[in-house]
PDB file of C-alpha atoms and ligand atoms in Angstrom:
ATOM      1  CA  UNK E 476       0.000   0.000   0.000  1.00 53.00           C
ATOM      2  CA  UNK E 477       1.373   3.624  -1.069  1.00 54.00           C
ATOM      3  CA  UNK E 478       1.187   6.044   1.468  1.00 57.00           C
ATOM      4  CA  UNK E 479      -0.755   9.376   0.507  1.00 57.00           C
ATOM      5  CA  UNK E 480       2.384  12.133  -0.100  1.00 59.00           C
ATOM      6  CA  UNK E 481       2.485  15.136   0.913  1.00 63.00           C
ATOM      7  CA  UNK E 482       2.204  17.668  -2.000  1.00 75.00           C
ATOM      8  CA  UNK E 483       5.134  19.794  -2.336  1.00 82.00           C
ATOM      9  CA  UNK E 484       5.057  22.925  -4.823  1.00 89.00           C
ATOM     10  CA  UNK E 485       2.178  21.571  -7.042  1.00 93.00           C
ATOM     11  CA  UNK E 486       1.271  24.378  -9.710  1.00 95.00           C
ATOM     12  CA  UNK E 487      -1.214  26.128  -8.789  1.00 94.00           C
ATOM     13  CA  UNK E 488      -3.216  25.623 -12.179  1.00 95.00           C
ATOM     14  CA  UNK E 489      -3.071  21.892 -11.701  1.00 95.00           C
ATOM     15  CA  UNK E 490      -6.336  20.223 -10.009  1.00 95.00           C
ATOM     16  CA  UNK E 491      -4.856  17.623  -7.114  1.00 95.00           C
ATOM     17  CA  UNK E 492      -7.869  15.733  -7.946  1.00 94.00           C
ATOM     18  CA  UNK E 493      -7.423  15.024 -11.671  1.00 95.00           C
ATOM     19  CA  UNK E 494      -3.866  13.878 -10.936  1.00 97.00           C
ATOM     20  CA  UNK E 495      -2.748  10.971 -13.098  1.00 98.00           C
ATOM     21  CA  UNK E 496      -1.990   8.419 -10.621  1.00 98.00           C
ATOM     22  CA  UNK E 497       0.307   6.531 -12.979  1.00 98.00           C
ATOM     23  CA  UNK E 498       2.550   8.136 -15.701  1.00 98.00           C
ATOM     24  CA  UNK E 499       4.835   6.080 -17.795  1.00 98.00           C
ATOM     25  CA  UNK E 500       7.590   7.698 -20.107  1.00 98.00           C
ATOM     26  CA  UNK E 501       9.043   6.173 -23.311  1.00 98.00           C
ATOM     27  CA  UNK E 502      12.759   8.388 -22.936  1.00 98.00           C
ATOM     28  CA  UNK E 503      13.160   9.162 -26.325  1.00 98.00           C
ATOM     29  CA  UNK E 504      15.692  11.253 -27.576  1.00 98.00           C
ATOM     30  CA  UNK E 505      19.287  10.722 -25.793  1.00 98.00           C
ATOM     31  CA  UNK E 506      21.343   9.933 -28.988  1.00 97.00           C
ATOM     32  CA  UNK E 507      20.488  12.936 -30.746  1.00 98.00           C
ATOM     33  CA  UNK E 508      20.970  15.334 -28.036  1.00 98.00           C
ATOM     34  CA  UNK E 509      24.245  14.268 -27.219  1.00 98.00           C
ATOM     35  CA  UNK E 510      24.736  14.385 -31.437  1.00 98.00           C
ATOM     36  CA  UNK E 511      23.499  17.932 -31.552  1.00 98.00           C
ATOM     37  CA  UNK E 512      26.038  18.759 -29.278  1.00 98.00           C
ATOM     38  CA  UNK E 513      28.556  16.816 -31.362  1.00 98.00           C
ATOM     39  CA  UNK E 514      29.465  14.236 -28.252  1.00 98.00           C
ATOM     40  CA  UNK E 515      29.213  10.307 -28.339  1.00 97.00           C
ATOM     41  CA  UNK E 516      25.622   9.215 -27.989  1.00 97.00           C
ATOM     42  CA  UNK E 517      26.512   7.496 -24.318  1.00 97.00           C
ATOM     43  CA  UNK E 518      26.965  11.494 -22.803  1.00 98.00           C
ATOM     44  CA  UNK E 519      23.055  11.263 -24.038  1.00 98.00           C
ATOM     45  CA  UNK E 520      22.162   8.574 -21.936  1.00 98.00           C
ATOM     46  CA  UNK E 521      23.742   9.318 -19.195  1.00 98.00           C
ATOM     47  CA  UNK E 522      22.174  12.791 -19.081  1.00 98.00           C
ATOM     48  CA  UNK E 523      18.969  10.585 -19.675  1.00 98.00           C
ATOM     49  CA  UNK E 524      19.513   9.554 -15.791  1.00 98.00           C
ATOM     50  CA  UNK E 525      19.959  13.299 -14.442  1.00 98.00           C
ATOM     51  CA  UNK E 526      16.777  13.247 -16.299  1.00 98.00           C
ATOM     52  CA  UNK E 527      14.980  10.640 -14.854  1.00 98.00           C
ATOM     53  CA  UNK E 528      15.994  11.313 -11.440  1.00 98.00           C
ATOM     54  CA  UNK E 529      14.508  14.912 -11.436  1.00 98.00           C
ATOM     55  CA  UNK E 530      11.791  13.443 -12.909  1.00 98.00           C
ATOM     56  CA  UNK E 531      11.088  11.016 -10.403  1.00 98.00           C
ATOM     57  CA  UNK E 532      11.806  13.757  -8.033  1.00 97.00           C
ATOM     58  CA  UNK E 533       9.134  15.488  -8.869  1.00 97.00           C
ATOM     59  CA  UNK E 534       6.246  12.983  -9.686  1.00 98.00           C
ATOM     60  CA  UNK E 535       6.920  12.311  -5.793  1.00 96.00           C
ATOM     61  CA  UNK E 536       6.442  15.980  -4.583  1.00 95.00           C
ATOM     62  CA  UNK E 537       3.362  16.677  -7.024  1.00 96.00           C
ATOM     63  CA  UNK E 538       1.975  13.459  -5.435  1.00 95.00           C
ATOM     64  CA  UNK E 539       2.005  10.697  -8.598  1.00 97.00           C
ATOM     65  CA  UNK E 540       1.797   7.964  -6.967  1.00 97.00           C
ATOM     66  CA  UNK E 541       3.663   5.198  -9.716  1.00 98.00           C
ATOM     67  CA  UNK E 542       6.251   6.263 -12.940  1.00 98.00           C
ATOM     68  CA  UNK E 543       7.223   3.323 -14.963  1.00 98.00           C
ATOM     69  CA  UNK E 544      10.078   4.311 -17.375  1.00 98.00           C
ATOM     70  CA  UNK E 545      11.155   2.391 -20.521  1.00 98.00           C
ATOM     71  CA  UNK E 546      15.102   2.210 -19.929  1.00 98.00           C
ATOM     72  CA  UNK E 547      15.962  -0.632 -22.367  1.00 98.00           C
ATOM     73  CA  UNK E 548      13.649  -2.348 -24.779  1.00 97.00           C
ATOM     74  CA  UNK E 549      14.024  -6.399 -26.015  1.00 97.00           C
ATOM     75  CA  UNK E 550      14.690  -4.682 -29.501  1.00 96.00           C
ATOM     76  CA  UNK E 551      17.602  -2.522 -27.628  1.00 97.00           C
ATOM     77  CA  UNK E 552      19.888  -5.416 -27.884  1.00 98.00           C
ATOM     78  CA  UNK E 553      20.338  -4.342 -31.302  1.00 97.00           C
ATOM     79  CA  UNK E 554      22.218  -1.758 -31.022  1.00 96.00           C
ATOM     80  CA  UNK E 555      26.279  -1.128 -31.209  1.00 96.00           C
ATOM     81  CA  UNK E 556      27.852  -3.845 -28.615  1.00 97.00           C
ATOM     82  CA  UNK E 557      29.475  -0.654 -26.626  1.00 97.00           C
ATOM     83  CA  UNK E 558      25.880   1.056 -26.772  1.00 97.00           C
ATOM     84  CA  UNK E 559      24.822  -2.067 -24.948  1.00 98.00           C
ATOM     85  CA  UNK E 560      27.590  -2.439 -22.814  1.00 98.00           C
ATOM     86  CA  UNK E 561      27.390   0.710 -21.537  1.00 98.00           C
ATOM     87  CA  UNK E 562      23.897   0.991 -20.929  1.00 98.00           C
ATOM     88  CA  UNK E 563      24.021  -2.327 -18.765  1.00 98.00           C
ATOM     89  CA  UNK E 564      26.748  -0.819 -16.327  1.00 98.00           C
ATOM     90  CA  UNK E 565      24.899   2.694 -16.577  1.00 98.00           C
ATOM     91  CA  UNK E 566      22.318   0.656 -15.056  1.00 98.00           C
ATOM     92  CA  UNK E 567      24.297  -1.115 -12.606  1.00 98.00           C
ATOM     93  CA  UNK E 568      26.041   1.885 -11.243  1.00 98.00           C
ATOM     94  CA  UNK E 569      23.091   3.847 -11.132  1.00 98.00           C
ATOM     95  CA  UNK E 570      21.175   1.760  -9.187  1.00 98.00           C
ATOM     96  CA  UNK E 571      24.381   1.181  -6.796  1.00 97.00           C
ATOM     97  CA  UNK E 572      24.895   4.969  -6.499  1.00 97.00           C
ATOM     98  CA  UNK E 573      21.059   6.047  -5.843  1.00 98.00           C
ATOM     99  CA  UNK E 574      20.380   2.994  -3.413  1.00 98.00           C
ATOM    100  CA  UNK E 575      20.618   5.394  -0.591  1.00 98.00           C
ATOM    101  CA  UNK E 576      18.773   8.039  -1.658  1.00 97.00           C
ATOM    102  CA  UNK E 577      15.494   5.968  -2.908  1.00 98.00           C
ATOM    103  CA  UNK E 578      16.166   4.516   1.066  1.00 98.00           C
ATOM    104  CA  UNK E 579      15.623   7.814   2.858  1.00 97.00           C
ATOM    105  CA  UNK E 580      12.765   9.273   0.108  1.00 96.00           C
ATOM    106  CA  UNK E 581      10.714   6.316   0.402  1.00 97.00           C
ATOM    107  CA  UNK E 582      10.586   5.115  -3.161  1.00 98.00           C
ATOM    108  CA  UNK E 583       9.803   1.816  -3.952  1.00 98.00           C
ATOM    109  CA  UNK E 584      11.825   0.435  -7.289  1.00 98.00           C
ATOM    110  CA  UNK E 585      10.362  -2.297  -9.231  1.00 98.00           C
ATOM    111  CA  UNK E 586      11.736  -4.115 -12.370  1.00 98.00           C
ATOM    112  CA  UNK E 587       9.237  -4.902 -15.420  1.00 98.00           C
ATOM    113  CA  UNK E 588      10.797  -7.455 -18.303  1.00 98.00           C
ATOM    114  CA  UNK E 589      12.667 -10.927 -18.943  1.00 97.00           C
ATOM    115  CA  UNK E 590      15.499  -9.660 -16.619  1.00 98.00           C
ATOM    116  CA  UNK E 591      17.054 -12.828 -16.757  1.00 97.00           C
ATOM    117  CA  UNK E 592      18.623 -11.926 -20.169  1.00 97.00           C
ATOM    118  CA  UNK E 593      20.187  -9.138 -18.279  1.00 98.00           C
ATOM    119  CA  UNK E 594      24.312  -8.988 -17.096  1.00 98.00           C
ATOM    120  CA  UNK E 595      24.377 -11.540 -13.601  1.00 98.00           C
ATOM    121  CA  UNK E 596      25.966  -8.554 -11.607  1.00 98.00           C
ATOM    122  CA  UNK E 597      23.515  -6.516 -13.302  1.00 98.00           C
ATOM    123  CA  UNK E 598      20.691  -8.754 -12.073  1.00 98.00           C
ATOM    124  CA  UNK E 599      21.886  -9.139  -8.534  1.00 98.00           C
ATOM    125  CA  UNK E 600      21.628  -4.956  -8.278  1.00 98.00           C
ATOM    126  CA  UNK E 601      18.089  -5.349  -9.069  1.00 98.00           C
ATOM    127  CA  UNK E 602      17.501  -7.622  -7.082  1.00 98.00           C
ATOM    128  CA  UNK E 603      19.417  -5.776  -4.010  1.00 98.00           C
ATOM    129  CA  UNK E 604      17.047  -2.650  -4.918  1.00 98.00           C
ATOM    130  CA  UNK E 605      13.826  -4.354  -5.075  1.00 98.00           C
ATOM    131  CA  UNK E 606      14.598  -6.451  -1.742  1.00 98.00           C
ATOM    132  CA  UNK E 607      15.803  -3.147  -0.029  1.00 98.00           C
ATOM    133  CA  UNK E 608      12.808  -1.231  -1.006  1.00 98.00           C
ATOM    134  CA  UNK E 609       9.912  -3.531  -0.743  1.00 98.00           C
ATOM    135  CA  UNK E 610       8.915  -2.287   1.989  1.00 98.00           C
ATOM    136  CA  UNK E 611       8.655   1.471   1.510  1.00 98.00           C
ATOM    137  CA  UNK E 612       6.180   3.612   1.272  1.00 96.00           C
ATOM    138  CA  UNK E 613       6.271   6.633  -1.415  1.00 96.00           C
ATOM    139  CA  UNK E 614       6.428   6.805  -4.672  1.00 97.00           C
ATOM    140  CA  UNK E 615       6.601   3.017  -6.468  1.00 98.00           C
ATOM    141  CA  UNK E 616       9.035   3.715  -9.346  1.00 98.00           C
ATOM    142  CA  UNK E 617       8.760   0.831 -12.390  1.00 98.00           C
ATOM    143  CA  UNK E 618      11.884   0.628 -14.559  1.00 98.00           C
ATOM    144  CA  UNK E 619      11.519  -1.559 -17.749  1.00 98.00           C
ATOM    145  CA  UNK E 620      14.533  -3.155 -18.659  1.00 98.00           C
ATOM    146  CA  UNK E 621      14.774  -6.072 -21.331  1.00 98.00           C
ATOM    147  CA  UNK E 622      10.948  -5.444 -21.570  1.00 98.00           C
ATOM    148  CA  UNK E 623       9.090  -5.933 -24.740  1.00 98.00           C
ATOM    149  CA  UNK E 624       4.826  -5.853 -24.589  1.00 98.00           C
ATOM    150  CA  UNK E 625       4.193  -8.182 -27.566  1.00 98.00           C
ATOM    151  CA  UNK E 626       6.508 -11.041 -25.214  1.00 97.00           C
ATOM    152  CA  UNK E 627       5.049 -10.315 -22.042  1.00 98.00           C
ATOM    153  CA  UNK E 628       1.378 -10.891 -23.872  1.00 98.00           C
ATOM    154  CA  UNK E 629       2.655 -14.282 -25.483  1.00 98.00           C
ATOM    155  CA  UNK E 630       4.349 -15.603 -21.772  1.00 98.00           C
ATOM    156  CA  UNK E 631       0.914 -14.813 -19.592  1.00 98.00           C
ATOM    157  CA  UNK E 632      -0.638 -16.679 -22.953  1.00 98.00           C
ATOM    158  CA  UNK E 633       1.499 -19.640 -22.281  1.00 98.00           C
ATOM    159  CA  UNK E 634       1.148 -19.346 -18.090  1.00 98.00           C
ATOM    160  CA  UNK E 635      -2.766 -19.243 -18.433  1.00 98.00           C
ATOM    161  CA  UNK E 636      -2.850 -22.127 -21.431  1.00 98.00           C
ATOM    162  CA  UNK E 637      -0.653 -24.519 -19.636  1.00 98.00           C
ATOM    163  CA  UNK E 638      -2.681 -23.898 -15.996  1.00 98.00           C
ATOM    164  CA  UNK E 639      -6.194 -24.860 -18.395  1.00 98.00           C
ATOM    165  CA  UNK E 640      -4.155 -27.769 -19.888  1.00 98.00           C
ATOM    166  CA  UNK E 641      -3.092 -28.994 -16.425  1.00 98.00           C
ATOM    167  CA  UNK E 642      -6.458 -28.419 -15.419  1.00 98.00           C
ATOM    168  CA  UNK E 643      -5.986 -25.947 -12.861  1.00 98.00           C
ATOM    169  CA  UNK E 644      -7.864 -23.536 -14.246  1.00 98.00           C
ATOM    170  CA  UNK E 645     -10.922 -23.116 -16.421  1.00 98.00           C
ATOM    171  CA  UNK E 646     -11.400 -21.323 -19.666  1.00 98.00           C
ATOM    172  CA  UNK E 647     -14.741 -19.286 -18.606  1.00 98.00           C
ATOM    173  CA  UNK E 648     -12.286 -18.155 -15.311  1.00 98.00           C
ATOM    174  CA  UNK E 649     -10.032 -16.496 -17.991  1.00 98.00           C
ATOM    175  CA  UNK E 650     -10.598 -12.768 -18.236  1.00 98.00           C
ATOM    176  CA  UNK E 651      -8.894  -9.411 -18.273  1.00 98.00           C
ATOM    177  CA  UNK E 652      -8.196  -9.018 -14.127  1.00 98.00           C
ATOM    178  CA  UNK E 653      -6.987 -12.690 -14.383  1.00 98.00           C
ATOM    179  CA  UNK E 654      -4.648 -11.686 -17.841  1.00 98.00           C
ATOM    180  CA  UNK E 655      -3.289  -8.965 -15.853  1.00 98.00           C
ATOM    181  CA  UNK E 656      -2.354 -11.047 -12.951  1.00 98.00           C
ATOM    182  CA  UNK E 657      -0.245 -13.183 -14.943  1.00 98.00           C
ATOM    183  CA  UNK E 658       1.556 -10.130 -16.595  1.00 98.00           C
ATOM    184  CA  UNK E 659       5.401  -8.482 -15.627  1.00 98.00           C
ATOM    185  CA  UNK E 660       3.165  -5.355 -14.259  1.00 97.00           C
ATOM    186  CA  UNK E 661       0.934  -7.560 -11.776  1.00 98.00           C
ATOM    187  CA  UNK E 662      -0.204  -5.629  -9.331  1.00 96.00           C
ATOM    188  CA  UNK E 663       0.354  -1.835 -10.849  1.00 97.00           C
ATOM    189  CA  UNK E 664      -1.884  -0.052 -11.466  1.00 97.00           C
ATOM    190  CA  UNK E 665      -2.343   1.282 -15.746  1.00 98.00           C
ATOM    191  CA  UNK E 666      -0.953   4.311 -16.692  1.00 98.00           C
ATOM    192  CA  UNK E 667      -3.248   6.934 -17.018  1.00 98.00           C
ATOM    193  CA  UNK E 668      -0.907   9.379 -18.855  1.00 98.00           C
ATOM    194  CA  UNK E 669       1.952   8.185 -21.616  1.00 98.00           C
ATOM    195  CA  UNK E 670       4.815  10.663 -21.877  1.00 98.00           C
ATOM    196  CA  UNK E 671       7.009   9.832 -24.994  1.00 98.00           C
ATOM    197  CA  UNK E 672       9.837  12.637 -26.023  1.00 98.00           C
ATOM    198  CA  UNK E 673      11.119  13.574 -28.915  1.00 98.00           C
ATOM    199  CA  UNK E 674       8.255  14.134 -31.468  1.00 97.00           C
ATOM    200  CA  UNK E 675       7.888  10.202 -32.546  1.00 95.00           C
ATOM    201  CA  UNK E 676       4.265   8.878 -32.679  1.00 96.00           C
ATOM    202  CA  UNK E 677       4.699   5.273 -31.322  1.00 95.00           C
ATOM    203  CA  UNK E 678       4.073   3.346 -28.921  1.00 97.00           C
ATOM    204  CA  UNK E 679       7.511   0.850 -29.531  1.00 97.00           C
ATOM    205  CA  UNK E 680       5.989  -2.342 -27.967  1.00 98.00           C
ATOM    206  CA  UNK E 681       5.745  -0.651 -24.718  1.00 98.00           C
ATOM    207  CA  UNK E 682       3.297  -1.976 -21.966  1.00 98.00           C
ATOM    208  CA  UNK E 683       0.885  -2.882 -24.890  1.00 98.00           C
ATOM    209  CA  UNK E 684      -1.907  -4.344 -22.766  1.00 98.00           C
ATOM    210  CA  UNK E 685      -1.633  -1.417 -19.935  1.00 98.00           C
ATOM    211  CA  UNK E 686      -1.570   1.957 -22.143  1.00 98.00           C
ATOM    212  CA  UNK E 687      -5.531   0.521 -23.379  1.00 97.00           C
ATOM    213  CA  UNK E 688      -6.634   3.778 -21.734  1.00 96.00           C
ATOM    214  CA  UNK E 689      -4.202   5.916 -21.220  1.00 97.00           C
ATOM    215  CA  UNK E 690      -3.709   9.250 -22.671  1.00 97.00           C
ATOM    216  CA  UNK E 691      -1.001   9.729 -25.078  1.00 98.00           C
ATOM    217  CA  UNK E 692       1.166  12.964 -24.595  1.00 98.00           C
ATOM    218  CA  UNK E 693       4.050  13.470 -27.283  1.00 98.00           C
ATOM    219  CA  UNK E 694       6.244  16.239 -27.117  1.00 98.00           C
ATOM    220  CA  UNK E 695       9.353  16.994 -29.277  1.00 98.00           C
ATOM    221  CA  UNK E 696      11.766  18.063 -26.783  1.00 98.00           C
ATOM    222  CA  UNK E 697      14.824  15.169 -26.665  1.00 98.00           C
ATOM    223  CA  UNK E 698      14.421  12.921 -23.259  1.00 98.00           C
ATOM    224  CA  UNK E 699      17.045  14.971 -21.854  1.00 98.00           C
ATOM    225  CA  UNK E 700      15.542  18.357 -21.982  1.00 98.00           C
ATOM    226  CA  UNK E 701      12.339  17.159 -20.182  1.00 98.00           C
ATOM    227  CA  UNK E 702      12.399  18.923 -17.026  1.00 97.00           C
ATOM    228  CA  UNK E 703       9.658  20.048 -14.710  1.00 97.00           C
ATOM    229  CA  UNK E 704       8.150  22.897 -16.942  1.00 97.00           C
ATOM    230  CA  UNK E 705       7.674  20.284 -19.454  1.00 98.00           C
ATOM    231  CA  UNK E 706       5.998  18.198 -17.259  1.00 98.00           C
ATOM    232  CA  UNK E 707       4.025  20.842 -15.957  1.00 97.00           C
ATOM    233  CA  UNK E 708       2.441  20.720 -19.745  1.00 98.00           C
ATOM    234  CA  UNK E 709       2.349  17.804 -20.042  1.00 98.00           C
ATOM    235  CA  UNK E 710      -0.050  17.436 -17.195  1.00 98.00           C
ATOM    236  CA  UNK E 711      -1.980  20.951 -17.933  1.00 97.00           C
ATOM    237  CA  UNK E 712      -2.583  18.977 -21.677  1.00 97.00           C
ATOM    238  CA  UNK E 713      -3.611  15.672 -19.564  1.00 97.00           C
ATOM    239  CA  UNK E 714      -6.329  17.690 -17.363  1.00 96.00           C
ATOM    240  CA  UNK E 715      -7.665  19.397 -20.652  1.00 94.00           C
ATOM    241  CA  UNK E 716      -8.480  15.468 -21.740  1.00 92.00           C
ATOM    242  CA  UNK E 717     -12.010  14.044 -21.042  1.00 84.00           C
ATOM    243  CA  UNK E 718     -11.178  10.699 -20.484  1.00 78.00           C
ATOM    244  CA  UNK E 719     -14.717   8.928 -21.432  1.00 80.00           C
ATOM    245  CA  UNK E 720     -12.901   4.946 -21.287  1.00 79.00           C
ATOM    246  CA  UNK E 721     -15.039   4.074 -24.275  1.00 79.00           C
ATOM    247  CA  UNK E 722     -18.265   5.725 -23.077  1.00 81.00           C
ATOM    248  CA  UNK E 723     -19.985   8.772 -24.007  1.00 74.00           C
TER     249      UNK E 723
HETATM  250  C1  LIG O 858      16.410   6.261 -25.986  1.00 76.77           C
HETATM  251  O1  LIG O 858      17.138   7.271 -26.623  1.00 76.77           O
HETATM  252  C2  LIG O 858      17.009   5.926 -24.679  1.00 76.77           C
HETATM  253  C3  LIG O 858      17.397   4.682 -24.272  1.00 76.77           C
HETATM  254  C4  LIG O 858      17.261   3.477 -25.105  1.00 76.77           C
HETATM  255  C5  LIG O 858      18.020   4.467 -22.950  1.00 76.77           C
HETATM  256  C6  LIG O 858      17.358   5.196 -21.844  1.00 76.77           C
HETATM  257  C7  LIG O 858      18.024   4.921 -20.583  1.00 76.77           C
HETATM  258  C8  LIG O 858      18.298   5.862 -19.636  1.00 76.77           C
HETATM  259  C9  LIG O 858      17.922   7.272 -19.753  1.00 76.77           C
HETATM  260  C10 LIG O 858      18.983   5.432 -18.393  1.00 76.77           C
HETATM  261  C11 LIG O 858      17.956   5.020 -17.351  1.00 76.77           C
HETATM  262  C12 LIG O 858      18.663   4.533 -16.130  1.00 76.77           C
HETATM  263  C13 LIG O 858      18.090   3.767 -15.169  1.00 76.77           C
HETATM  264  C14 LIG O 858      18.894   3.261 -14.042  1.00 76.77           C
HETATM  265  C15 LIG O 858      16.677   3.377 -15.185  1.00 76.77           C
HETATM  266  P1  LIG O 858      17.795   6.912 -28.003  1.00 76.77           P
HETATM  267  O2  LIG O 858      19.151   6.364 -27.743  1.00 76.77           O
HETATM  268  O3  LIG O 858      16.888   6.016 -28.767  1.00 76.77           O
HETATM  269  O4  LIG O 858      17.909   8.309 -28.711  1.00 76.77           O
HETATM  270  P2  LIG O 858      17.777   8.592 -30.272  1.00 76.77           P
HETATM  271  O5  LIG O 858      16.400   8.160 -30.676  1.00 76.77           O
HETATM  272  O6  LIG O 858      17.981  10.059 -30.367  1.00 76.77           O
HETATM  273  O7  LIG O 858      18.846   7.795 -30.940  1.00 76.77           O
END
């Protein structure tokens, strides 16, 4: 159970009551920042974090109570080996470096996708971060790493279809809170708001099932350049929505 936060330096043209209570990001953008600025596409990336962090930062004070951020997708691994390299001990060290911090602000890390793909030292961070913060209380912050929707659609497929082959479950028992139950995201909540930066209109096999109602937000500004004020808009443009969920 997330405890309610305290609200710290919401804008005042924001309505606490027509919060999202679940944005996810896609971080789009890193490599051609860092090539605008003519440096390799890693300095991107790893102003990407400084990103996310304030980010995060700030979804807790304005009182969001779960951000789930797309940090490496199962199509990622085709990328430049050193791309990939780096990103897995960006991850690594990251997650070793903020440990303390998520501690003593209460956030709760979680880890969506086949992490078993992922670096073993890589994996035993994770798991170090999730164990450590299981217990706490603020803002529950959902990092998908090796994640790809379409996969996590087919392996609840194959959990539910062998559990109605073994005859543990029925087919009439199958439906959607049951499909959810059985997906990486089980227990979190949908997103209500989808942030993606840097002007591209897709969704890029991200959390496929979850985003069914969610309101799409794209702005062009490169992941790195998202800051508060761009948030800000992003949730002014959300509370202009009338979100009808397929009724009138
Ligand atoms: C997309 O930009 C960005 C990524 C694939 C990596 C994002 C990862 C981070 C910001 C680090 C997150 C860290 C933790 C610990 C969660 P791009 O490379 O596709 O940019 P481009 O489209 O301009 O090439």
């Amino acid at each position: 159970m997330i405890s309610k936060p305290i609200l710290q330096d919401l804008p005042i043209d924001l309505d606490v009551q027509r919060l999202p209570r679940h944005i996810a990001v896609i971080m789009d953008g890193n490599g051609r920042w860092a090539n605008q600025r003519g440096l390799p596409r890693i300095m991107g990336h790893r102003r990407g974090v400084d990103t996310l962090k304030s980010l995060l930062r700030c979804c807790k004070d304005w009182g969001i109570e779960s951000l789930t951020a797309y940090a490496f997708s199962t199509e990622n691994w085709g990328r430049p080996l050193e791309e990939v390299d780096f990103l897995m001990t960006l991850f690594e060290r990251v997650l070793r470096r903020e440990l303390d911090e998520m501690m003593t602000e209460g956030v709760q890390i979680r880890f969506v996708g086949d992490l078993k793909a992922l670096p073993p030292s890589l994996q035993s961070e994770i798991q170090r971060a999730v164990d450590a913060t299981q217990a706490n209380k603020g803002i529950q912050f959902v990092v998908a790493t090796n994640y790809g929707g379409r996969w996590e659609i087919l392996q609840a497929c194959r959990q539910i279809a062998t559990q109605v082959q073994q005859g543990k479950l029925a087919v009439e028992e199958i439906d959607e809170s049951l499909f959810a139950s059985h997906l990486y995201t089980a227990g979190i909540c949908d997103p209500d708001l989808l942030i993606r930066t840097s002007g591209e209109m897709r969704v890029s096999n991200f959390l496929l099932w979850q985003v069914a109602y969610a309101e799409l937000y794209v702005t062009d500004t490169l992941w790195p350049d998202f800051d508060r004020a761009e948030l800000h808009q992003a949730l002014q443009n959300y509370q202009q929505r009338h979100r009808r969920f397929g009724r009138i």
